[in-house]
Structures are given as structure tokens and as C-alpha cells.
Coordinates of C-alpha atoms in Angstrom, one line a residue:
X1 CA -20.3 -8.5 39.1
X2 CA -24.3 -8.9 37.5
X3 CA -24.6 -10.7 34.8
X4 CA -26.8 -10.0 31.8
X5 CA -28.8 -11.7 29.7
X6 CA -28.1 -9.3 26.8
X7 CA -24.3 -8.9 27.1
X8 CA -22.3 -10.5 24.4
X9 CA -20.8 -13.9 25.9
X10 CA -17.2 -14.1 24.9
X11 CA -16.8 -16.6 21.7
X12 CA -15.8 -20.3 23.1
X13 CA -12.3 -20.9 24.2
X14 CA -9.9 -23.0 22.6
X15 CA -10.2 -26.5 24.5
X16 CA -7.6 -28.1 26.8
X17 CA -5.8 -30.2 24.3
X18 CA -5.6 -27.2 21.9
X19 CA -4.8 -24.8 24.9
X20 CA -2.0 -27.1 25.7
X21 CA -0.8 -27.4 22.0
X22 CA -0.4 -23.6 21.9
X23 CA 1.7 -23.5 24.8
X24 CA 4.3 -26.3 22.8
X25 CA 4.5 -24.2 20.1
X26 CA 5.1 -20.7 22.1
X27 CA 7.0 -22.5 25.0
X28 CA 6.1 -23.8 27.9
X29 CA 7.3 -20.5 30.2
X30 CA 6.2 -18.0 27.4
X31 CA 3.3 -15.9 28.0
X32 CA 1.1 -15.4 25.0
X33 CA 1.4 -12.5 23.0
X34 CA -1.8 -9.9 22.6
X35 CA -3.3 -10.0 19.3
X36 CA -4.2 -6.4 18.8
X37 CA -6.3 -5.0 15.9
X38 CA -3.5 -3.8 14.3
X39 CA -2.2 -7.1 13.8
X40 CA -5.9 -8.4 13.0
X41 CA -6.3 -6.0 10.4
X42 CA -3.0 -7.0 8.9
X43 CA -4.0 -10.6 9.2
X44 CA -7.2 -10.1 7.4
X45 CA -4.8 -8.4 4.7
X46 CA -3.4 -11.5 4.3
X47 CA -5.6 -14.7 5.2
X48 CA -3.6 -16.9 2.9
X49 CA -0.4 -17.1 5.3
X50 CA -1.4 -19.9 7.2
X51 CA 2.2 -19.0 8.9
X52 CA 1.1 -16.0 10.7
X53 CA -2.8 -17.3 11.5
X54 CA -0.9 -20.0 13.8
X55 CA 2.0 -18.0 15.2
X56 CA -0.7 -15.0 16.2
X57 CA -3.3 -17.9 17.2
X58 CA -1.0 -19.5 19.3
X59 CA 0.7 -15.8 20.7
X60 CA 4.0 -16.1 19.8
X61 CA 6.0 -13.2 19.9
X62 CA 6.8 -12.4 16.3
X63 CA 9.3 -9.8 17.0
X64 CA 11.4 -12.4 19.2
X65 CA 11.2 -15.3 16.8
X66 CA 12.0 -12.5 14.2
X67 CA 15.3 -11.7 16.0
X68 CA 16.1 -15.1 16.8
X69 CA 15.9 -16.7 13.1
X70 CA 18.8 -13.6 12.4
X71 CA 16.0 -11.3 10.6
X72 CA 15.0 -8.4 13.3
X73 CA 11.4 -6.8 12.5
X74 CA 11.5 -3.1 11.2
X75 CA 7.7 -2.2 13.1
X76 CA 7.5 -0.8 15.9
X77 CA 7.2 2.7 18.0
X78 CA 9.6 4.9 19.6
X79 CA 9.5 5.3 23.1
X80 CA 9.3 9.7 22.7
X81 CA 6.2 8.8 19.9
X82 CA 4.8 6.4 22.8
X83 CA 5.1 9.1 25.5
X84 CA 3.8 12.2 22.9
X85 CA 0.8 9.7 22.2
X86 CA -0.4 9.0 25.3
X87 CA -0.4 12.3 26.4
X88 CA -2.4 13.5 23.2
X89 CA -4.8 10.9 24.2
X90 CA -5.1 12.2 28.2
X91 CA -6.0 15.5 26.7
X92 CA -8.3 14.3 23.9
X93 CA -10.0 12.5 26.9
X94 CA -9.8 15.4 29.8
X95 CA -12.5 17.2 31.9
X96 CA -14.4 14.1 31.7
X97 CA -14.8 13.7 27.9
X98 CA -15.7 17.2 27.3
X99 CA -13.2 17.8 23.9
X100 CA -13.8 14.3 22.7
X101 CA -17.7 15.5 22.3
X102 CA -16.9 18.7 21.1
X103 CA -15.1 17.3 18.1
X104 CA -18.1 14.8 18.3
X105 CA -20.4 18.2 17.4
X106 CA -21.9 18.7 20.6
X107 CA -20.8 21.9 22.5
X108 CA -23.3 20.9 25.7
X109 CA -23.5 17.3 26.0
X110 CA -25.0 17.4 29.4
X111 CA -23.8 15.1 31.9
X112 CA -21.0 12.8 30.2
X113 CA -21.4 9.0 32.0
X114 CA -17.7 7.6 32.1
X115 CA -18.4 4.0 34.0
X116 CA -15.2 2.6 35.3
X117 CA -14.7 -0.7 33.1
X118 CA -12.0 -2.6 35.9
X119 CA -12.1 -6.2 36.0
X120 CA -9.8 -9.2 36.6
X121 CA -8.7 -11.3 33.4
X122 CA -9.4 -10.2 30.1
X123 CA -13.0 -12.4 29.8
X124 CA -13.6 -10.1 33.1
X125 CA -13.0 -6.8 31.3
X126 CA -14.6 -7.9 28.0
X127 CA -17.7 -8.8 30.3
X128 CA -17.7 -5.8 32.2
X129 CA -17.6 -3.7 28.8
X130 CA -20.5 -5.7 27.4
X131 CA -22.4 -4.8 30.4
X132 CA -21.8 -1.1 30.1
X133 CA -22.7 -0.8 27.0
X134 CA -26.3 -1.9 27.7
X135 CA -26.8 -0.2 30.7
X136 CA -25.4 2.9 28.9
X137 CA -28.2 2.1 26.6
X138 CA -30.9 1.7 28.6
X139 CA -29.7 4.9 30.4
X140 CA -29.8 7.2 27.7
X141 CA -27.6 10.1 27.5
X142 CA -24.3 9.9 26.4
X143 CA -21.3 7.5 27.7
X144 CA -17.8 7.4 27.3
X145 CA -16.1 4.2 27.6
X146 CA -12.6 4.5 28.1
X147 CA -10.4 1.5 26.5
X148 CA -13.3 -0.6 26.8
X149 CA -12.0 -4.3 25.9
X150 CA -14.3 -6.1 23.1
X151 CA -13.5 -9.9 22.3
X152 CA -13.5 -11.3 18.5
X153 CA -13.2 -15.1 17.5
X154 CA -10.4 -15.1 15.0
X155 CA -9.2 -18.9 13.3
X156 CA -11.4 -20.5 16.3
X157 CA -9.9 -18.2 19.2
X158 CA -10.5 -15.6 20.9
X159 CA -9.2 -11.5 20.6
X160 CA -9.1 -9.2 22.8
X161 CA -9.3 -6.0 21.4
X162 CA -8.7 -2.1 22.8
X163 CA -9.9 0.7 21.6
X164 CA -9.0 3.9 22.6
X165 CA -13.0 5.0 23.5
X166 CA -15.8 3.8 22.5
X167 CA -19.6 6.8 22.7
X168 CA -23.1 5.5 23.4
X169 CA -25.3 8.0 21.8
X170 CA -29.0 9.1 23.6
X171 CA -30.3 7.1 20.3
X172 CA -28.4 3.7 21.2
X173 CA -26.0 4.4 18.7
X174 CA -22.2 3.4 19.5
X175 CA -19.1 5.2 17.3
X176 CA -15.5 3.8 17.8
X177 CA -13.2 7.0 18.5
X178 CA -9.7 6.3 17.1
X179 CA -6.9 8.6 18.2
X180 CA -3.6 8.9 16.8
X181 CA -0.6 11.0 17.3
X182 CA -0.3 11.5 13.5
X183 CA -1.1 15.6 12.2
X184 CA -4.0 16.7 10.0
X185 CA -2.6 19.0 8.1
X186 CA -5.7 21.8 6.6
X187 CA -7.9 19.1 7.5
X188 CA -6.3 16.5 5.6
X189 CA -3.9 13.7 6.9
X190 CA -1.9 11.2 5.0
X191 CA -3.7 8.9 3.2
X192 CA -1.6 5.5 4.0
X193 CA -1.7 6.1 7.3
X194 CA -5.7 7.1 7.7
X195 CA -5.7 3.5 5.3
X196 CA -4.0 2.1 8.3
X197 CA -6.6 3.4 10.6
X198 CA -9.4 2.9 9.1
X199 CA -8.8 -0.8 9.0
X200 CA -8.0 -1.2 12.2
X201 CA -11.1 0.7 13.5
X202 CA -12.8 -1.6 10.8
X203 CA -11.7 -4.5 13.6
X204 CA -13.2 -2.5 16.3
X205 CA -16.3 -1.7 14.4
X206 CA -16.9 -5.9 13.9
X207 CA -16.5 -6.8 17.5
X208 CA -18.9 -3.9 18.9
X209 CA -21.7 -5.3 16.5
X210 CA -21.3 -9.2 18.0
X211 CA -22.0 -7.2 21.4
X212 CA -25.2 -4.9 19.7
X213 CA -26.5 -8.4 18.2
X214 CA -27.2 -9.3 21.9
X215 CA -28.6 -5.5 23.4
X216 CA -31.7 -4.3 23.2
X217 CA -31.6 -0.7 21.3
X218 CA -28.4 -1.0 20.3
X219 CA -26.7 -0.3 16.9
X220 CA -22.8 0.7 15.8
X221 CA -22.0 3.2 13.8
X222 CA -20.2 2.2 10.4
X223 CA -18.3 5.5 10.4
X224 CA -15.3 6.4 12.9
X225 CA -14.1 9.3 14.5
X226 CA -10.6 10.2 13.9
X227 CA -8.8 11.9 16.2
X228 CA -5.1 13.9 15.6
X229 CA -3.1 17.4 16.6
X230 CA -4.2 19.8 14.2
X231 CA -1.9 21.0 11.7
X232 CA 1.5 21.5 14.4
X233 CA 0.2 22.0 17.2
X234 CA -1.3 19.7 20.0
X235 CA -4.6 20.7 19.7
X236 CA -7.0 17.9 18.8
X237 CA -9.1 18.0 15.3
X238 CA -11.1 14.8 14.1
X239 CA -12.7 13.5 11.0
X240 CA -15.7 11.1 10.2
X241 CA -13.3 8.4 8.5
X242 CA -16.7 5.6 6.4
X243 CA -15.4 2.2 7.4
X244 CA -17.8 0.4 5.7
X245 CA -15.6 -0.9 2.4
X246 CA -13.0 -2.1 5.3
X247 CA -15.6 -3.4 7.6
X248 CA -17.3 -5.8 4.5
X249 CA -13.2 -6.8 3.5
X250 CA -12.4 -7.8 7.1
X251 CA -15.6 -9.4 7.4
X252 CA -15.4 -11.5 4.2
X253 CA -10.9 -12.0 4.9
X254 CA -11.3 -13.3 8.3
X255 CA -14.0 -15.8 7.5
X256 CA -11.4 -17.1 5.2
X257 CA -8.9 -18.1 7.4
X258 CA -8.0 -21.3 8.0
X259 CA -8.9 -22.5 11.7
X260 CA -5.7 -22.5 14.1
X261 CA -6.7 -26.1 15.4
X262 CA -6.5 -27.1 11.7
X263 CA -3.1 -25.7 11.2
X264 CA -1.2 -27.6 14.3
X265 CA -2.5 -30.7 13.7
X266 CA -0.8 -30.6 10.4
X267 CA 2.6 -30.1 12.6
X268 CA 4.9 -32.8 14.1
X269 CA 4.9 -33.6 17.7
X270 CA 6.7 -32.0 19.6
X271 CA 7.9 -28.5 16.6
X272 CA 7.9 -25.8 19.1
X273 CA 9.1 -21.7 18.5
X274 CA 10.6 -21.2 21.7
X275 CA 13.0 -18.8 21.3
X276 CA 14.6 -19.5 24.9
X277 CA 15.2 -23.3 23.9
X278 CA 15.7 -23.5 20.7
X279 CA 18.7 -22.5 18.2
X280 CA 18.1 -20.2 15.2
X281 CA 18.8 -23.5 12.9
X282 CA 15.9 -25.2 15.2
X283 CA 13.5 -22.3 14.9
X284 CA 14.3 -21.7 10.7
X285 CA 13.3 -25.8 10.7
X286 CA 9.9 -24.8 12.7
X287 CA 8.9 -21.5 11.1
X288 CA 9.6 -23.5 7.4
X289 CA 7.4 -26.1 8.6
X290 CA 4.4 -23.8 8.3
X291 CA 3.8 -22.4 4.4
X292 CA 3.5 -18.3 4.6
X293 CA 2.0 -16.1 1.7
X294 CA 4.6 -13.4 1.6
X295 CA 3.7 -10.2 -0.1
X296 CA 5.5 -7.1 -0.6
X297 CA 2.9 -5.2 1.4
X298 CA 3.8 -7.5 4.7
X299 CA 6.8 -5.5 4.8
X300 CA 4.9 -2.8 6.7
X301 CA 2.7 -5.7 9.0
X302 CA 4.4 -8.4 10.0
X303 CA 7.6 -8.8 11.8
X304 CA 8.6 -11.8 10.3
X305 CA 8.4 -10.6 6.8
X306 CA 12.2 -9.8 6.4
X307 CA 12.8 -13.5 6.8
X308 CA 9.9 -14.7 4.4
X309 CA 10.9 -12.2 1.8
X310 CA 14.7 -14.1 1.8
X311 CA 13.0 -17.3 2.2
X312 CA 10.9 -16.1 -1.1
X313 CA 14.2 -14.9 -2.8
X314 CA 15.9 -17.7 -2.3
X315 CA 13.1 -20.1 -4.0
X316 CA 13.0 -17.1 -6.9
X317 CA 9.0 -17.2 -5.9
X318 CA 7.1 -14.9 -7.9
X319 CA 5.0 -13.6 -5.1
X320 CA 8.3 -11.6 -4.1
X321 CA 7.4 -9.4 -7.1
X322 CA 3.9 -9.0 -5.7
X323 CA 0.3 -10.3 -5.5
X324 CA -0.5 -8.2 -9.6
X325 CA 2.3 -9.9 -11.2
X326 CA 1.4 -12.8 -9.2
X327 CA -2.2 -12.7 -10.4
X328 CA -1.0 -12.3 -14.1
X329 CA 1.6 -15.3 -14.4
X330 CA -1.1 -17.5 -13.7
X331 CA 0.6 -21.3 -13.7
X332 CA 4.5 -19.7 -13.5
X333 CA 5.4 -20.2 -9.7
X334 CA 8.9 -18.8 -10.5
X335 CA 10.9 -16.6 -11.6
X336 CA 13.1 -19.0 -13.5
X337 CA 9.9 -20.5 -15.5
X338 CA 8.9 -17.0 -15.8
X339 CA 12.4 -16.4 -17.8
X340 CA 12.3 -19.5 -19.3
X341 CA 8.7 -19.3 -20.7
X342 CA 9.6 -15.2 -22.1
X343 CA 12.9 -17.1 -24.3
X344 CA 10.6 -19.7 -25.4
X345 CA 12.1 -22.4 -23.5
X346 CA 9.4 -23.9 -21.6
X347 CA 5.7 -23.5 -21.2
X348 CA 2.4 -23.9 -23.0
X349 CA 2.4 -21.7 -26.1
X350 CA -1.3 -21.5 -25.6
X351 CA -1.3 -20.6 -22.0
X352 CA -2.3 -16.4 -22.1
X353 CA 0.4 -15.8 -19.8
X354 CA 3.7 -17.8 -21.6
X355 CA 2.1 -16.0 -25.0
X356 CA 2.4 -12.8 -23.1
X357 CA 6.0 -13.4 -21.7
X358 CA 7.1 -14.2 -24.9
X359 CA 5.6 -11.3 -27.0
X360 CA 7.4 -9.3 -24.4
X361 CA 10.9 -11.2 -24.8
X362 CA 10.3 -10.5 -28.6
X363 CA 9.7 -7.0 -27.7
X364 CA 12.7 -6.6 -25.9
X365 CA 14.8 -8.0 -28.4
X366 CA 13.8 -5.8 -30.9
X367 CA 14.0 -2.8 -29.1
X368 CA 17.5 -4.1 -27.9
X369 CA 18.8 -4.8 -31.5
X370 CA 17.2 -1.5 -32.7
X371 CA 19.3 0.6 -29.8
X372 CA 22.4 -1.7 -30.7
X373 CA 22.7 -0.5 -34.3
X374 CA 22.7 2.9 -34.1
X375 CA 25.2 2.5 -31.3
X376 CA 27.7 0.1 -33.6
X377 CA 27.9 2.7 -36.0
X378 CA 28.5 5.7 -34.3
X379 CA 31.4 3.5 -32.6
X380 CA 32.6 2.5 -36.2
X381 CA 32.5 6.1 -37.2
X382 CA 34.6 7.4 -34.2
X383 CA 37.2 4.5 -35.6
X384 CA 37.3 5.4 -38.4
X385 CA 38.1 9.2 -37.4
X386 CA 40.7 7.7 -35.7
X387 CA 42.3 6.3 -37.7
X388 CA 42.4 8.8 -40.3

């Protein structure tokens, strides 16, 4: 295969030492786990859990380490959603392309380039894409790459990312296509799950501009196309979904995260999450090595959140009650100083948030007391009938 001076080089892979540190940690006959944009946009939701930036950095599998620890992940996809999806997206993608630019606007496209995008290894595919994408360029016309694999340095290593196609506009432009086997219903589709989308075509949309950076002509598209069956029926409908407010917040998250290299040297020798070799009182001792940031919202992202939420009970952690309340109790790490502060127990009177907690206590007395009084007396009275 040619190489080009303007394709993107993939970013620089973790060295040796840290290569073999990530294998400790996964096991030594574990393969390491994809990191997909779906679980990049859910990191970038949460860049404070150093926790998940090593377990995905180092590809364990959550889900197994999940099941292990006694605390099974609720994500995941049926196999008849799997199977309805993948067809959906052979028929989005039939005849060459030809519906995938109709819902792109353009009844006669001409001639539709699809470039075969095979490769060994994954830094063989990502170079094979970068490569397509200029000549597709310097071609002109329009090009369809088909799961084109884009690479994205996340905490110091590298991701390889899928989308499901990727169009090179006559102009140079480039627009991620994102298809999903979810309906639009009168040209509207739920909101949560476009959210859910849109951030991870946000992911897409930030690798395809470290590629443009480096080709000629070349620009990416800060809106998405949106593919789904129409109302309920298999016929596809899209929608221009604007990425730009997800592309500047996974930008700005994923800067934030705290390099993996960072993370394991923090760890003791020899801490490994090998499921195959370690018991579930082993691996609880590992995982609680690393501090998380669990959020009500990981629930819905990350597999191990079922064990960091009882992990987060069990502390009486505010964050359990989520990242607002957590933003408003300021200095109150739990839920016991929490209580303690609204009786007037403990805390600075002149902190904003014990003042708050105990206007509120005050409050709730009150309004207790107040309800108790009618209550006593309409008891007495019924006594009193009683008796008489």
C-alpha cells in the first residue's frame, strides 16, 4: 500500500513498558477490549472517573469485570435488534449508495465511488481510510466510504473508531452518516436517544478533522446525517442532526482527562483485573484501588456503574444523588454531614450551603408541626365522640 504525505499518521502508540503494563492490568491472555465511540462519548461525559479512563485505556472488558465483582451491566443489544439493524443498514447502503444520497438530497449523484477500505491491523485500516479520503478529494465527485476506521488519541492512546459511512462531497466536504435502527416518527425521533447519537457522531466528527488537518481541500462537516425507518416501516428517512455544541463539549472533556500512563503508575505492582485469575474479593480490592466519579447518568454508559452506585451508597456519597445536588452542597461530601449540617449539628453557619440546609430543616419542621396539629385534634375529637 502507497503512502501519503497528507494522510493523517495514527497518534503515537503507547510505549513498551506501558504496552506491557496494560496487559497486567487486563491479563496476560486477555485481548483488549475495542473502545468504540459510544463508550468515548460516555467517557467524555464523565472525564473525572479516573476508574473508567484506565479500565477503557487499558481494554478491559467492563462487562466481564462487571459480572465478576457480582454487579452484571444492564447495556447492551439484543441479538433480534442486532440482526434488524444490520439489515436496515445493507439497505440504507444498497445499489451502491444510491438511497444513502437520496436522503443526502441528490436524486442523480452520478457515478457513486465506493473504494474498498481492506487492510490488515487496525493502523492498516485507519491508514488505508486516511488515504481514501484524499484521493476521494482530489478526485472529485462523490465517495462513499463504507465503515471507514478513523484513529483518536484518547488519555495518551490510541481509538479506533467505526462509523457506519462516511461522504466526500465534489467540494472536499466530508459528512459522517449515522444510522440507527431507532423510528422517526412524523419526522421526529426521540430526543434522548438522537442526544445519544449526536454525541457519538460528535466522536466521529473530531477524528475526521485530525485526518482533514493533514489533506489538501479537505473540510468536515459539523452537521450529521441521521439515518432511521420512517414512522413503522423499514423505509429509511434522515435528518441533519448540528453537532457542533457536542463536538466543542467532547473536545474541551476529553482534553481533560487524566493521561492513562499517569493513572497506573499510581497502582501497585503487580494489581491486575483479570477476571480468569482473580476472585471477585481480588477484583473488588483492584477496581477500589482506582477512585471512580459515579453519577446517576452512568447508569445508562457504563457497565460497571451498578457496582459504583453500591460502592457510593455504602459511603452515603452525595454524588449518588447527582452531579446538581452535588454542585450545591459545596464542602458536604455526605450524606450524613448533609443531615447533620440541616439539624444544626455540624458545619459552618456561614458556609451558603449549611445556612441553606438548615433554613430547610427549619422549614420542614414547621410545616411538620403545622400538619401535626390539625391532625391531634381531629384524633382528640373522634375520642371524645367516643367516649360519649
Amino acid at each position: 500500500m502507497s503512502e501519503s504525505p497528507d494522510s493523517a499518521p495514527p497518534p503515537k502508540a503507547p510505549t513498551t513498558a506501558l504496552r506491557q503494563r496494560l496487559a497486567e492490568l487486563r491479563g496476560p491472555a486477555a485481548q483488549p477490549h475495542p473502545l468504540d465511540a459510544r463508550a468515548l462519548a460516555a467517557l467524555a461525559a464523565n472525564p473525572g472517573c479516573r476508574r473508567r479512563a484506565l479500565l477503557d485505556g487499558a481494554g478491559v472488558d467492563k462487562s466481564a469485570l462487571a459480572a465478576a465483582l457480582g454487579s452484571p451491566a444492564g447495556l447492551g443489544q439484543s441479538q433480534f435488534a442486532f440482526m434488524r439493524g444490520n439489515a436496515f443498514e445493507a439497505r440504507v447502503k444498497a445499489d451502491g449508495g444510491k438511497e444513502l444520497m437520496r436522503l443526502l438530497g441528490l436524486d442523480d449523484p452520478g457515478r457513486v465511488r465506493v473504494p474498498d477500505l481492506a487492510a490488515p491491523g487496525p493502523e492498516g485500516r485507519a491508514a488505508r481510510t486516511a488515504l481514501a479520503l484524499r484521493e476521494a478529494v482530489e478526485a472529485g465527485g462523490f465517495t462513499l466510504l463504507d465503515h471507514p476506521l478513523l484513529v483518536l488519541e484518547v488519555a495518551g492512546s490510541p481509538a479506533y473508531l467505526e462509523p457506519d459511512a462516511v461522504v466526500v462531497h465534489p467540494d472536499g466536504r466530508w459528512t459522517v452518516v449515522e444510522i440507527k435502527s431507532f423510528p422517526m416518527i412524523d419526522a421526529s425521533a426521540d430526543a434522548a436517544k438522537v442526544g445519544a447519537a449526536a454525541r457519538q457522531a460528535a466522536v466521529y466528527v473530531l477524528a475526521l478533522e485530525r485526518v482533514a488537518e493533514r489533506t489538501a481541500g479537505a473540510s468536515v462537516a459539523h452537521s450529521v446525517l441521521l439515518v432511521c425507518p420512517k414512522d413503522f416501516s423499514n423505509l429509511p428517512t434522515a435528518s441533519v442532526v448540528d453537532v457542533r455544541k457536542q463536538l466543542a463539549v467532547t473536545r474541551r472533556q476529553l482534553a481533560r482527562l487524566a493521561r492513562v500512563e499517569d493513572i497506573a503508575a499510581e497502582l501497585p505492582e503487580g494489581l491486575t483485573f483479570d477476571v480468569e485469575t482473580c476472585s471477585p474479593a481480588e477484583l473488588t480490592a483492584a477496581v477500589e484501588q482506582v477512585p471512580h466519579a459515579y453519577a446517576p447518568e452512568c447508569l445508562a454508559a457504563c457497565e460497571l456503574a451498578f457496582h459504583c452506585r453500591e460502592r457510593a451508597r455504602l459511603a452515603g456519597a452525595v454524588e449518588a444523588l447527582g452531579r446538581g445536588v452535588r454542585g450545591e452542597l459545596g464542602g458536604l461530601t455526605t450524606i450524613g454531614a448533609v443531615l447533620a449540617a440541616a439539624r444544626g449539628e455540624a458545619g459552618d453557619p456561614g458556609d451558603p450551603a449549611v445556612a441553606a440546609l438548615r433554613r430547610a430543616g427549619a422549614l420542614r419542621a414547621e410545616a411538620l408541626h403545622a400538619a401535626a396539629v390539625p391532625a391531634a385534634r381531629e384524633a382528640g375529637e373522634r375520642e371524645g365522640a367516643a367516649c360519649r
